[in-house]
mmCIF file of C-alpha atoms in Angstrom:
data_model
loop_
_atom_site.group_PDB
_atom_site.id
_atom_site.type_symbol
_atom_site.label_atom_id
_atom_site.label_comp_id
_atom_site.label_asym_id
_atom_site.label_seq_id
_atom_site.Cartn_x
_atom_site.Cartn_y
_atom_site.Cartn_z
ATOM 1 C CA ILE A 5 0.000 0.000 0.000
ATOM 2 C CA TYR A 6 2.793 2.424 0.904
ATOM 3 C CA ALA A 7 4.579 1.783 -2.393
ATOM 4 C CA GLN A 8 1.350 2.359 -4.329
ATOM 5 C CA GLN A 9 0.903 5.673 -2.510
ATOM 6 C CA GLY A 10 4.395 6.756 -3.499
ATOM 7 C CA ASN A 11 5.988 6.169 -0.093
ATOM 8 C CA VAL A 12 8.514 3.642 -1.361
ATOM 9 C CA GLU A 13 10.977 4.128 1.503
ATOM 10 C CA GLU A 14 8.292 3.297 4.072
ATOM 11 C CA ALA A 15 7.245 0.227 2.087
ATOM 12 C CA ILE A 16 10.842 -0.999 1.897
ATOM 13 C CA ALA A 17 11.362 -0.426 5.623
ATOM 14 C CA LEU A 18 8.233 -2.406 6.470
ATOM 15 C CA PHE A 19 9.160 -5.241 4.139
ATOM 16 C CA GLN A 20 12.672 -5.337 5.652
ATOM 17 C CA GLU A 21 11.112 -5.549 9.107
ATOM 18 C CA ALA A 22 8.806 -8.349 7.962
ATOM 19 C CA LEU A 23 11.788 -10.144 6.437
ATOM 20 C CA GLU A 24 13.637 -10.084 9.753
ATOM 21 C CA ILE A 25 10.586 -11.329 11.630
ATOM 22 C CA ASN A 26 10.075 -14.143 9.117
ATOM 23 C CA LYS A 27 13.719 -15.169 9.496
ATOM 24 C CA LYS A 28 13.456 -15.224 13.289
ATOM 25 C CA ILE A 29 10.300 -17.305 13.399
ATOM 26 C CA GLY A 30 11.296 -19.579 10.527
ATOM 27 C CA GLU A 31 8.412 -18.621 8.263
ATOM 28 C CA VAL A 32 9.888 -19.698 4.941
ATOM 29 C CA GLN A 33 6.983 -19.067 2.542
ATOM 30 C CA ASN A 34 6.361 -15.553 3.866
ATOM 31 C CA ARG A 35 10.082 -14.834 3.724
ATOM 32 C CA ALA A 36 10.136 -15.799 0.045
ATOM 33 C CA ASN A 37 7.067 -13.633 -0.630
ATOM 34 C CA THR A 38 8.631 -10.670 1.163
ATOM 35 C CA LEU A 39 11.824 -11.058 -0.867
ATOM 36 C CA TRP A 40 9.701 -11.129 -4.011
ATOM 37 C CA TRP A 41 8.019 -7.851 -3.029
ATOM 38 C CA LEU A 42 11.376 -6.234 -2.240
ATOM 39 C CA GLY A 43 12.608 -7.370 -5.645
ATOM 40 C CA HIS A 44 9.501 -6.016 -7.316
ATOM 41 C CA ILE A 45 9.916 -2.611 -5.681
ATOM 42 C CA ALA A 46 13.610 -2.485 -6.591
ATOM 43 C CA GLN A 47 12.751 -3.335 -10.192
ATOM 44 C CA GLN A 48 10.090 -0.616 -10.294
ATOM 45 C CA GLN A 49 12.707 1.830 -9.020
ATOM 46 C CA GLY A 50 15.063 0.813 -11.846
ATOM 47 C CA ASP A 51 17.517 -1.002 -9.564
ATOM 48 C CA ASN A 52 17.744 -4.308 -11.410
ATOM 49 C CA THR A 53 20.855 -5.431 -9.533
ATOM 50 C CA THR A 54 19.092 -5.253 -6.170
ATOM 51 C CA ALA A 55 15.922 -6.696 -7.694
ATOM 52 C CA LEU A 56 17.844 -9.717 -8.934
ATOM 53 C CA GLU A 57 19.443 -10.265 -5.528
ATOM 54 C CA TYR A 58 16.072 -10.349 -3.796
ATOM 55 C CA LEU A 59 14.392 -12.383 -6.510
ATOM 56 C CA GLN A 60 17.169 -14.963 -6.677
ATOM 57 C CA GLU A 61 16.973 -15.519 -2.935
ATOM 58 C CA SER A 62 13.196 -15.797 -3.194
ATOM 59 C CA PHE A 63 13.558 -18.282 -6.051
ATOM 60 C CA GLN A 64 16.003 -20.440 -4.090
ATOM 61 C CA ILE A 65 13.630 -20.631 -1.128
ATOM 62 C CA LEU A 66 10.590 -21.351 -3.291
ATOM 63 C CA GLN A 67 12.488 -24.006 -5.211
ATOM 64 C CA HIS A 68 13.678 -25.600 -1.955
ATOM 65 C CA ILE A 69 10.134 -25.859 -0.596
ATOM 66 C CA LYS A 70 8.881 -27.002 -4.006
ATOM 67 C CA SER A 71 6.475 -24.102 -4.363
ATOM 68 C CA PRO A 72 4.735 -23.672 -7.716
ATOM 69 C CA ASP A 73 5.547 -19.951 -7.397
ATOM 70 C CA ALA A 74 9.215 -20.741 -8.066
ATOM 71 C CA GLU A 75 8.569 -20.922 -11.806
ATOM 72 C CA ARG A 76 6.927 -17.475 -11.841
ATOM 73 C CA VAL A 77 9.858 -15.922 -9.972
ATOM 74 C CA LYS A 78 12.292 -17.658 -12.334
ATOM 75 C CA GLU A 79 10.494 -16.076 -15.299
ATOM 76 C CA ILE A 80 10.756 -12.625 -13.721
ATOM 77 C CA ILE A 81 14.486 -13.154 -13.111
ATOM 78 C CA GLU A 82 14.954 -14.154 -16.734
ATOM 79 C CA GLN A 83 13.086 -11.058 -17.939
ATOM 80 C CA ILE A 84 15.231 -8.742 -15.826
ATOM 81 C CA SER A 85 18.447 -10.486 -16.830
ATOM 82 C CA PHE A 86 17.958 -9.762 -20.535
#
């Protein structure tokens, strides 16, 4: 919501906080989703290097837990990489 309202810094801060919480409590799926959102925001801001870092970590987690979302994230990574 914050990113949609133009408050990207607040959105990133909240996602970073969520990421830390997910790490601490071992919530793997939510961690992968949070990384995806951070990657999406970075991509929207034109920072493809940071976007790829977040998305690749998300992809690795999703692949490890055999989530069907892994394929979608892989496609996004491929699009950014070209």
